[in-house]
PDB file of C-alpha atoms and ligand atoms in Angstrom:
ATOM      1  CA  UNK A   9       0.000   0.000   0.000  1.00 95.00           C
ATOM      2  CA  UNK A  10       1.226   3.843  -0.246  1.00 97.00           C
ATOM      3  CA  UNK A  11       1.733   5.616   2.682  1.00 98.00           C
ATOM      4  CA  UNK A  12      -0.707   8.433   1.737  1.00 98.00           C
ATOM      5  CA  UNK A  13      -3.608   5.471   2.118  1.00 97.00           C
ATOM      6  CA  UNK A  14      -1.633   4.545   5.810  1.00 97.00           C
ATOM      7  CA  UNK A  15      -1.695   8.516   6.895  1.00 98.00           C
ATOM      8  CA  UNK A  16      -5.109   9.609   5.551  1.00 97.00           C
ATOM      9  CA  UNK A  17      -6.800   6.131   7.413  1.00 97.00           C
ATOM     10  CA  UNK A  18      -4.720   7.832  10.607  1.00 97.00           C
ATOM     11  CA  UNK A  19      -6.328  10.992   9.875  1.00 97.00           C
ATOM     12  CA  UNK A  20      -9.940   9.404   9.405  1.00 96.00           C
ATOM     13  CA  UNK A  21      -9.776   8.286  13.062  1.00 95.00           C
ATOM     14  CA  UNK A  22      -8.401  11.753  14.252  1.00 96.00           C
ATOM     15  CA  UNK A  23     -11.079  13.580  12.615  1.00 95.00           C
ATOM     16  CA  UNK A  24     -13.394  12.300  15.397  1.00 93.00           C
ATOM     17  CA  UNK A  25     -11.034  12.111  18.641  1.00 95.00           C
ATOM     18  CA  UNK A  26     -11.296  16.108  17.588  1.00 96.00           C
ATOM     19  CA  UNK A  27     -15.133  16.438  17.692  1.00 95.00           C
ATOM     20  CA  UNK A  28     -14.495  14.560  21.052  1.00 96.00           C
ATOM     21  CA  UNK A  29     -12.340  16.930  22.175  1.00 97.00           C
ATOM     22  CA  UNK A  30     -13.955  20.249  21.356  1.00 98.00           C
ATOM     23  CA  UNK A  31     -17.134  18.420  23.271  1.00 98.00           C
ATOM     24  CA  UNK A  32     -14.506  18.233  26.205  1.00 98.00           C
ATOM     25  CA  UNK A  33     -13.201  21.912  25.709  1.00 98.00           C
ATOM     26  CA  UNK A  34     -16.868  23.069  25.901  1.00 98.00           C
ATOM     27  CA  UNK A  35     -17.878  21.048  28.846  1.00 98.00           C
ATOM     28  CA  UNK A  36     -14.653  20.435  31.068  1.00 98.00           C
ATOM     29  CA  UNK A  37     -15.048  22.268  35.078  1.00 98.00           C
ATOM     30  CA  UNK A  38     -11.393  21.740  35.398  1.00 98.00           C
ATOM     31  CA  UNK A  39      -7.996  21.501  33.960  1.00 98.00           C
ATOM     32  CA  UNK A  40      -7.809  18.438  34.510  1.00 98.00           C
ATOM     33  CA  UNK A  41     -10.352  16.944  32.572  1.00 98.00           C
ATOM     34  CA  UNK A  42      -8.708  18.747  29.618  1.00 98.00           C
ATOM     35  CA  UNK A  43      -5.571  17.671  30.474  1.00 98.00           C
ATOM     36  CA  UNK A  44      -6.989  14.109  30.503  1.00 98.00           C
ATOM     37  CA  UNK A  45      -8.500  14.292  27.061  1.00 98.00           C
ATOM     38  CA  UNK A  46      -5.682  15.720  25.389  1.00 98.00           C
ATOM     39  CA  UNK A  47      -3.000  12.912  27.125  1.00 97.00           C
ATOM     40  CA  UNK A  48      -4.959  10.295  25.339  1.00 96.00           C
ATOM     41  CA  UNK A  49      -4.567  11.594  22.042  1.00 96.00           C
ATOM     42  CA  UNK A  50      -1.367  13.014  22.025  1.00 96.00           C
ATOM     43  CA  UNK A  51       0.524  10.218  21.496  1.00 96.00           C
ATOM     44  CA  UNK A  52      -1.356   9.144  18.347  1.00 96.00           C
ATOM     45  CA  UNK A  53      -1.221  12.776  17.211  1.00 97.00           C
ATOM     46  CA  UNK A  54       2.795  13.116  18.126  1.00 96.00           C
ATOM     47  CA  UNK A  55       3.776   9.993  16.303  1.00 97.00           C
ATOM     48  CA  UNK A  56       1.802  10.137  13.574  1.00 97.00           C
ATOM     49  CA  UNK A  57       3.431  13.872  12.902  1.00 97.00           C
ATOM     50  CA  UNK A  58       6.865  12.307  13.704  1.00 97.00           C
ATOM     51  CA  UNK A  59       6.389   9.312  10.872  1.00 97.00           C
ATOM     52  CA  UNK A  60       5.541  12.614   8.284  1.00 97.00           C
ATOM     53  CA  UNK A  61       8.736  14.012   9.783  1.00 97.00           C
ATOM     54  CA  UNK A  62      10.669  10.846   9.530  1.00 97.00           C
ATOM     55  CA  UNK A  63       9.159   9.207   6.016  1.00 97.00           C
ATOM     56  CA  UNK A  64       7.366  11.344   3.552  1.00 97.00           C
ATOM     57  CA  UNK A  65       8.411  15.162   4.134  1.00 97.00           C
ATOM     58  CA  UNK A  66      12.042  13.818   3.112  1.00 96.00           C
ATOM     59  CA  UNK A  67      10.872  12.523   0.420  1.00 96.00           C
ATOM     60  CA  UNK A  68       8.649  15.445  -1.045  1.00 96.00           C
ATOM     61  CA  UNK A  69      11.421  18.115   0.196  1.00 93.00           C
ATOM     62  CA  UNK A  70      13.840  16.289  -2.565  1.00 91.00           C
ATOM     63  CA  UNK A  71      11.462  17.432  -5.459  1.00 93.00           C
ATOM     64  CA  UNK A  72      10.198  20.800  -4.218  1.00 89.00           C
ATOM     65  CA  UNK A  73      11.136  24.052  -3.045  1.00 85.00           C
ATOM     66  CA  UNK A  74      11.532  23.255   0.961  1.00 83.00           C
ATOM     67  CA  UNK A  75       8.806  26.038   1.445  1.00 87.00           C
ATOM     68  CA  UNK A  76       6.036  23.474   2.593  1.00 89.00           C
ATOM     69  CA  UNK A  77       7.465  21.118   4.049  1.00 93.00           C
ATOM     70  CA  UNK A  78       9.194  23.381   6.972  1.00 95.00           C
ATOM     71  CA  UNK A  79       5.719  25.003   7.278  1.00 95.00           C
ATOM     72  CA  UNK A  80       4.558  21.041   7.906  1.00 96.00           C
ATOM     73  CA  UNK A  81       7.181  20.806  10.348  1.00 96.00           C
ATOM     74  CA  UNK A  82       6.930  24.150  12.544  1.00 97.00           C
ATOM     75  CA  UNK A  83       3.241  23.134  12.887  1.00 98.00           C
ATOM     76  CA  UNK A  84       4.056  19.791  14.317  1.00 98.00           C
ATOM     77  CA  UNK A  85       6.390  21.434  17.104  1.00 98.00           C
ATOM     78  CA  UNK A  86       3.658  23.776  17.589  1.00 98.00           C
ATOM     79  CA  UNK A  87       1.236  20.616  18.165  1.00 98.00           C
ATOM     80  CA  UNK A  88       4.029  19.582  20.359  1.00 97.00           C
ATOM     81  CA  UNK A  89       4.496  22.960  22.115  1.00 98.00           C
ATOM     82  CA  UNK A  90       1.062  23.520  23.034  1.00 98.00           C
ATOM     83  CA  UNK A  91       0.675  19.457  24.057  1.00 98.00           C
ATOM     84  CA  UNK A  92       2.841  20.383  27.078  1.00 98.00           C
ATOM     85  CA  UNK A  93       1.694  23.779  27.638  1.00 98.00           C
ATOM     86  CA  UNK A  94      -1.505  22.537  28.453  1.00 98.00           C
ATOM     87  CA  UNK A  95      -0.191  19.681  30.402  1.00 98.00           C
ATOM     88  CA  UNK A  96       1.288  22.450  32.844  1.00 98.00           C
ATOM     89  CA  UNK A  97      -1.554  24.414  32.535  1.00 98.00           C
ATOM     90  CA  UNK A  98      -2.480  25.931  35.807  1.00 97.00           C
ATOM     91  CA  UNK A  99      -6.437  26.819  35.425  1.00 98.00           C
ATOM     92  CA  UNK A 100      -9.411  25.691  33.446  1.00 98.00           C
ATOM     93  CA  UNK A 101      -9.178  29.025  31.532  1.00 98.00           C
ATOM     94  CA  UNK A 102      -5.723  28.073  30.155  1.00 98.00           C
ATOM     95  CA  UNK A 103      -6.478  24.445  29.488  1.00 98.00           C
ATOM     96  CA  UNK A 104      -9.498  25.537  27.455  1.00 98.00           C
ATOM     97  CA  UNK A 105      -7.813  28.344  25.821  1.00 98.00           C
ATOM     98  CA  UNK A 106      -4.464  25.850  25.068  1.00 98.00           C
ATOM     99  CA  UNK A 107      -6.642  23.170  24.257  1.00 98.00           C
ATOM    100  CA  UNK A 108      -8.892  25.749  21.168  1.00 98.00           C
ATOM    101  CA  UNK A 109      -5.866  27.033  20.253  1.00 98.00           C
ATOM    102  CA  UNK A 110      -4.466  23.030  19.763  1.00 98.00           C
ATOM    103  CA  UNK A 111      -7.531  22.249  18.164  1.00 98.00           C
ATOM    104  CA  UNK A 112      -7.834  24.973  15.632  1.00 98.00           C
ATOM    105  CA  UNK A 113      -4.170  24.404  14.600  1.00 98.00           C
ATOM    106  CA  UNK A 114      -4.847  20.545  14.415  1.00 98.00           C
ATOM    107  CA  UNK A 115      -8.162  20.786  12.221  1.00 98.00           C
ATOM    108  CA  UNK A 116      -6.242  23.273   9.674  1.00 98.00           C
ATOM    109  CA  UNK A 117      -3.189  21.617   9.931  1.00 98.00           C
ATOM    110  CA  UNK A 118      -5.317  18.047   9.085  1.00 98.00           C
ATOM    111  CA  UNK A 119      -6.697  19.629   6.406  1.00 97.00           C
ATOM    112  CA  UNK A 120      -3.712  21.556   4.657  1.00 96.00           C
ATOM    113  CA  UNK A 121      -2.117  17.836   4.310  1.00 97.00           C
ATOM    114  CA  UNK A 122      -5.262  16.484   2.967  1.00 97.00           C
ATOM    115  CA  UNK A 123      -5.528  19.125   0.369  1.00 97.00           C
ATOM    116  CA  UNK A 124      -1.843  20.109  -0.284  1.00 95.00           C
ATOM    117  CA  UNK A 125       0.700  18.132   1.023  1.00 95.00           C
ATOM    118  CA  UNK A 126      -0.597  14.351   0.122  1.00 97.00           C
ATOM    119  CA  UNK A 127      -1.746  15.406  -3.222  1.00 96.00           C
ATOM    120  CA  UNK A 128       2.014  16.582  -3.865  1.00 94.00           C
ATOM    121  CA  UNK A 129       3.107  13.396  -3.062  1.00 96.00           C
ATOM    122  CA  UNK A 130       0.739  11.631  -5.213  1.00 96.00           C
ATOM    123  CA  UNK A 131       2.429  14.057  -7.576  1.00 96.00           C
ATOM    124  CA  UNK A 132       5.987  13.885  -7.079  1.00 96.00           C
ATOM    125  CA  UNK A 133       6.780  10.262  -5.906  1.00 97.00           C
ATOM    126  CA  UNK A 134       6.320   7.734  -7.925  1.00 97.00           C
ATOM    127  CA  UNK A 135       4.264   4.767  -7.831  1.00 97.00           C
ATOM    128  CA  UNK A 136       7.735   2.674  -6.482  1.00 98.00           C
ATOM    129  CA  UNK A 137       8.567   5.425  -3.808  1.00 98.00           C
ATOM    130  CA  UNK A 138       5.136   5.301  -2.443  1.00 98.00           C
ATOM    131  CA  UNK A 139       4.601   1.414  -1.752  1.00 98.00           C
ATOM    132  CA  UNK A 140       8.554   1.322   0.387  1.00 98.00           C
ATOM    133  CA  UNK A 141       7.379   3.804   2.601  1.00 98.00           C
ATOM    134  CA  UNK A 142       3.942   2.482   3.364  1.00 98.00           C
ATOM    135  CA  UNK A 143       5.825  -0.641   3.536  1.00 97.00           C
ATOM    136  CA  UNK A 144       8.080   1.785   6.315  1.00 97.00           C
ATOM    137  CA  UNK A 145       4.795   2.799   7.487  1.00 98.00           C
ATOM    138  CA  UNK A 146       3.563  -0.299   8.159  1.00 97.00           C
ATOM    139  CA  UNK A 147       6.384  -1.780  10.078  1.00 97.00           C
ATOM    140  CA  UNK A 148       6.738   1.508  12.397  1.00 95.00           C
ATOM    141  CA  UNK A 149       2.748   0.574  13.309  1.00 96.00           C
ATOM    142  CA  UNK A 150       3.580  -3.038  13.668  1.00 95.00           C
ATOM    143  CA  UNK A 151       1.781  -4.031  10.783  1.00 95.00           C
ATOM    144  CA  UNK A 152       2.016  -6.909   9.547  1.00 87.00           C
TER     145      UNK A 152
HETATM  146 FE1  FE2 B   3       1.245  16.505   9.930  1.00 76.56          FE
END
């Protein structure tokens, strides 16, 4: 399989953990709720954004200006970055505002990959290129 089919099937699934997560954002009575909600999907989130890291934005940054690809990759840190903000976070008011902020940069970022970055791929990999790393993919999901 290509990886684009692996990632976007990731991305199918994280499409609702996020409606389940605004419901928690708009109905949480304490930090720690939030903080809860957003430990449960982070590690999904962070290692799916570290196998584009790892895998496919190499690939794609060898046949295009590198333009898109570091945009990809300052929004992952940022997913990152405001992960453990709001794991510190001190009040409800800053878990909720951490955890919008996280969810408005995860639902655009989701969507700029959907609409840009995996059609480029499609694009500028070839058919060979995209079967060894879903074949990559697969093995760093222990698949068989
Ligand atoms: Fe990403």
């Amino acid at each position: 399989m290509k990886i684009i089919d692996g990632l976007l099937g990731e991305h199918a699934l994280f499409h609702s953990t996020f409606d389940g997560l605004e419901h928690v954002l708009s109905e949480a009575t304490s930090a720690i709720e939030i903080q809860r909600a957003v430990e449960t999907l982070a590690p999904g989130i962070l290692s799916h954004a570290a196998l584009e890291d790892e895998l496919l934005l190499p690939a794609i940054a060898a046949h295009i200006p590198n333009g898109p690809t570091q945009v990809m990759r300052a929004e992952h840190r940022e997913i990152d970055a405001l992960t453990a903000q709001i794991a510190r976070a001190g009040s409800l008011e800053e878990a909720r505002d951490c955890g919008a902020r996280l969810l408005d940069l995860l639902r655009d970022h989701f969507h700029k990959e959907e609409a840009m970055l995996f059609p480029m791929a499609e694009h500028h990999l070839d058919d060979k290129k995209l079967q060894e790393l879903g074949q990559r993919w697969k093995a760093r999901r222990g698949l068989a």
